[in-house]
Structure formats: structure tokens, C-alpha cells
Amino acid sequence: MPWLFLVGAILTEVAATTALKLSEGFSRIVPSIVVVVGYVAAFALLSQALTRGMALGVAYGLWAAAGVALVAIIGAVFLGEGMTWVQAGGIALVIAGVLALELGGRH
């Protein structure tokens, strides 16, 4: 069950961050509302994952890494921001680091 809350936290954080770009400095009302609601929901869902027993380092690491990777991909695919091989490699390294954190914590 904590994993479902974490996935929800990741998806709402990604939606809020994407809306942040679309809000144009909070000058557009609908994306601005999505930003505020999305970030509040993301932290509430992350809190629920932690309350249900997920380790803080793992939860936050996965939340941050997945968020970075997804936002970068959304920016490249949908917002025309592009992505270089170096950036793609950086995303891979972030994901590898989170995997190392997860696997290193298991006994």
C-alpha cells in the first residue's frame, strides 16, 4: 500500500511541476491552481507512504529521481525543451543512484 501512495505522490508532483512551467509565472489561473493543489497533494501522499512504513531515504529518493526523470522527459517530448545525451546520461545516473540506495538498504 505505501507504494501506491508513493506513485501518487510522484505523479502529482510531476503534474504540479509541469503546470508550474505552464503557469507563466503564476499569470495563468488554471495552471497556477494545478501547481498549488498538486504540490499539496504530493506532500500529503508522500506523508502517507512514510506513515505506512516506507523508509524515508527510499521514499524521498524514488520520489525525487522519478520526478526529475519524468519532468525532463515531459519537457523534451511535450514542451520542446530538447534533451542531450549528457542529460539523458545524467537521468540514468540519478536512477542508478536511487537503485543503489534501495539495494544497499536491504540486508
PDB file of C-alpha atoms in Angstrom:
ATOM      1  CA  MET A   1       0.000   0.000   0.000  1.00  0.00           C
ATOM      2  CA  PRO A   2       2.765   2.550   0.679  1.00  0.00           C
ATOM      3  CA  TRP A   3       3.933   2.082  -2.906  1.00  0.00           C
ATOM      4  CA  LEU A   4       0.574   3.266  -4.262  1.00  0.00           C
ATOM      5  CA  PHE A   5       0.817   6.420  -2.176  1.00  0.00           C
ATOM      6  CA  LEU A   6       4.372   6.979  -3.415  1.00  0.00           C
ATOM      7  CA  VAL A   7       3.326   6.569  -7.053  1.00  0.00           C
ATOM      8  CA  GLY A   8       0.503   9.044  -6.446  1.00  0.00           C
ATOM      9  CA  ALA A   9       2.963  11.472  -4.843  1.00  0.00           C
ATOM     10  CA  ILE A  10       5.299  11.198  -7.822  1.00  0.00           C
ATOM     11  CA  LEU A  11       2.552  11.708 -10.394  1.00  0.00           C
ATOM     12  CA  THR A  12       1.009  14.689  -8.617  1.00  0.00           C
ATOM     13  CA  GLU A  13       4.422  16.305  -8.128  1.00  0.00           C
ATOM     14  CA  VAL A  14       5.206  15.849 -11.834  1.00  0.00           C
ATOM     15  CA  ALA A  15       1.830  17.329 -12.796  1.00  0.00           C
ATOM     16  CA  ALA A  16       2.393  20.292 -10.466  1.00  0.00           C
ATOM     17  CA  THR A  17       5.906  20.918 -11.780  1.00  0.00           C
ATOM     18  CA  THR A  18       4.720  20.748 -15.383  1.00  0.00           C
ATOM     19  CA  ALA A  19       1.893  23.150 -14.532  1.00  0.00           C
ATOM     20  CA  LEU A  20       4.461  25.473 -12.960  1.00  0.00           C
ATOM     21  CA  LYS A  21       6.048  25.903 -16.387  1.00  0.00           C
ATOM     22  CA  LEU A  22       2.629  26.389 -17.991  1.00  0.00           C
ATOM     23  CA  SER A  23       1.525  28.939 -15.366  1.00  0.00           C
ATOM     24  CA  GLU A  24       3.925  31.515 -16.856  1.00  0.00           C
ATOM     25  CA  GLY A  25       4.953  32.955 -13.502  1.00  0.00           C
ATOM     26  CA  PHE A  26       1.531  32.355 -11.940  1.00  0.00           C
ATOM     27  CA  SER A  27      -0.062  34.665 -14.502  1.00  0.00           C
ATOM     28  CA  ARG A  28      -2.400  31.926 -15.799  1.00  0.00           C
ATOM     29  CA  ILE A  29      -5.042  30.886 -13.277  1.00  0.00           C
ATOM     30  CA  VAL A  30      -5.771  27.239 -14.138  1.00  0.00           C
ATOM     31  CA  PRO A  31      -2.142  26.036 -14.256  1.00  0.00           C
ATOM     32  CA  SER A  32      -1.465  28.070 -11.102  1.00  0.00           C
ATOM     33  CA  ILE A  33      -4.252  26.240  -9.265  1.00  0.00           C
ATOM     34  CA  VAL A  34      -2.877  22.898 -10.501  1.00  0.00           C
ATOM     35  CA  VAL A  35       0.544  23.866  -9.082  1.00  0.00           C
ATOM     36  CA  VAL A  36      -0.778  24.587  -5.595  1.00  0.00           C
ATOM     37  CA  VAL A  37      -3.177  21.642  -5.420  1.00  0.00           C
ATOM     38  CA  GLY A  38      -0.620  19.293  -6.972  1.00  0.00           C
ATOM     39  CA  TYR A  39       2.174  20.129  -4.544  1.00  0.00           C
ATOM     40  CA  VAL A  40      -0.132  19.895  -1.517  1.00  0.00           C
ATOM     41  CA  ALA A  41      -1.411  16.521  -2.749  1.00  0.00           C
ATOM     42  CA  ALA A  42       2.130  15.300  -3.499  1.00  0.00           C
ATOM     43  CA  PHE A  43       3.333  16.030   0.033  1.00  0.00           C
ATOM     44  CA  ALA A  44       0.171  14.563   1.569  1.00  0.00           C
ATOM     45  CA  LEU A  45       0.615  11.353  -0.438  1.00  0.00           C
ATOM     46  CA  LEU A  46       4.333  11.167   0.366  1.00  0.00           C
ATOM     47  CA  SER A  47       3.452  11.560   4.033  1.00  0.00           C
ATOM     48  CA  GLN A  48       1.015   8.667   3.768  1.00  0.00           C
ATOM     49  CA  ALA A  49       3.670   6.443   2.191  1.00  0.00           C
ATOM     50  CA  LEU A  50       6.002   7.250   5.087  1.00  0.00           C
ATOM     51  CA  THR A  51       3.262   6.709   7.677  1.00  0.00           C
ATOM     52  CA  ARG A  52       2.632   3.261   6.235  1.00  0.00           C
ATOM     53  CA  GLY A  53       6.198   2.127   6.807  1.00  0.00           C
ATOM     54  CA  MET A  54       8.239   3.176   3.787  1.00  0.00           C
ATOM     55  CA  ALA A  55      11.779   4.230   4.701  1.00  0.00           C
ATOM     56  CA  LEU A  56      12.395   7.961   4.335  1.00  0.00           C
ATOM     57  CA  GLY A  57      15.581   7.631   2.256  1.00  0.00           C
ATOM     58  CA  VAL A  58      13.968   5.228  -0.170  1.00  0.00           C
ATOM     59  CA  ALA A  59      10.696   7.147  -0.469  1.00  0.00           C
ATOM     60  CA  TYR A  60      12.317  10.523  -0.969  1.00  0.00           C
ATOM     61  CA  GLY A  61      14.998   9.142  -3.270  1.00  0.00           C
ATOM     62  CA  LEU A  62      12.456   7.454  -5.530  1.00  0.00           C
ATOM     63  CA  TRP A  63      10.143  10.470  -5.409  1.00  0.00           C
ATOM     64  CA  ALA A  64      12.896  12.871  -6.372  1.00  0.00           C
ATOM     65  CA  ALA A  65      14.553  10.680  -9.002  1.00  0.00           C
ATOM     66  CA  ALA A  66      11.329   9.685 -10.718  1.00  0.00           C
ATOM     67  CA  GLY A  67      10.165  13.305 -10.618  1.00  0.00           C
ATOM     68  CA  VAL A  68      13.380  14.584 -12.189  1.00  0.00           C
ATOM     69  CA  ALA A  69      13.338  11.927 -14.892  1.00  0.00           C
ATOM     70  CA  LEU A  70       9.664  12.337 -15.765  1.00  0.00           C
ATOM     71  CA  VAL A  71       9.759  16.137 -15.797  1.00  0.00           C
ATOM     72  CA  ALA A  72      12.834  16.121 -18.028  1.00  0.00           C
ATOM     73  CA  ILE A  73      11.160  13.687 -20.425  1.00  0.00           C
ATOM     74  CA  ILE A  74       7.918  15.704 -20.458  1.00  0.00           C
ATOM     75  CA  GLY A  75       9.915  18.865 -21.112  1.00  0.00           C
ATOM     76  CA  ALA A  76      11.736  17.253 -24.016  1.00  0.00           C
ATOM     77  CA  VAL A  77       8.748  15.488 -25.579  1.00  0.00           C
ATOM     78  CA  PHE A  78       5.882  17.904 -24.975  1.00  0.00           C
ATOM     79  CA  LEU A  79       7.390  21.310 -24.219  1.00  0.00           C
ATOM     80  CA  GLY A  80      10.089  21.405 -26.887  1.00  0.00           C
ATOM     81  CA  GLU A  81      12.950  21.728 -24.406  1.00  0.00           C
ATOM     82  CA  GLY A  82      15.098  19.042 -26.030  1.00  0.00           C
ATOM     83  CA  MET A  83      17.460  16.632 -24.342  1.00  0.00           C
ATOM     84  CA  THR A  84      21.106  15.914 -24.985  1.00  0.00           C
ATOM     85  CA  TRP A  85      22.849  12.594 -24.492  1.00  0.00           C
ATOM     86  CA  VAL A  86      24.623  14.100 -21.492  1.00  0.00           C
ATOM     87  CA  GLN A  87      21.282  14.993 -19.897  1.00  0.00           C
ATOM     88  CA  ALA A  88      19.905  11.514 -20.629  1.00  0.00           C
ATOM     89  CA  GLY A  89      23.023  10.038 -19.056  1.00  0.00           C
ATOM     90  CA  GLY A  90      22.515  12.232 -16.008  1.00  0.00           C
ATOM     91  CA  ILE A  91      18.977  10.929 -15.617  1.00  0.00           C
ATOM     92  CA  ALA A  92      20.305   7.378 -15.852  1.00  0.00           C
ATOM     93  CA  LEU A  93      22.867   8.148 -13.141  1.00  0.00           C
ATOM     94  CA  VAL A  94      20.190   9.588 -10.849  1.00  0.00           C
ATOM     95  CA  ILE A  95      18.099   6.456 -11.308  1.00  0.00           C
ATOM     96  CA  ALA A  96      21.157   4.250 -10.715  1.00  0.00           C
ATOM     97  CA  GLY A  97      21.902   6.166  -7.524  1.00  0.00           C
ATOM     98  CA  VAL A  98      18.402   5.618  -6.201  1.00  0.00           C
ATOM     99  CA  LEU A  99      18.622   1.924  -7.061  1.00  0.00           C
ATOM    100  CA  ALA A 100      21.915   1.729  -5.176  1.00  0.00           C
ATOM    101  CA  LEU A 101      20.245   3.386  -2.192  1.00  0.00           C
ATOM    102  CA  GLU A 102      17.369   0.912  -2.327  1.00  0.00           C
ATOM    103  CA  LEU A 103      19.517  -2.191  -2.838  1.00  0.00           C
ATOM    104  CA  GLY A 104      22.114  -1.084  -0.291  1.00  0.00           C
ATOM    105  CA  GLY A 105      19.446  -0.766   2.380  1.00  0.00           C
ATOM    106  CA  ARG A 106      18.356  -4.391   2.079  1.00  0.00           C
ATOM    107  CA  HIS A 107      20.019  -6.906   4.339  1.00  0.00           C
TER     108      HIS A 107
END
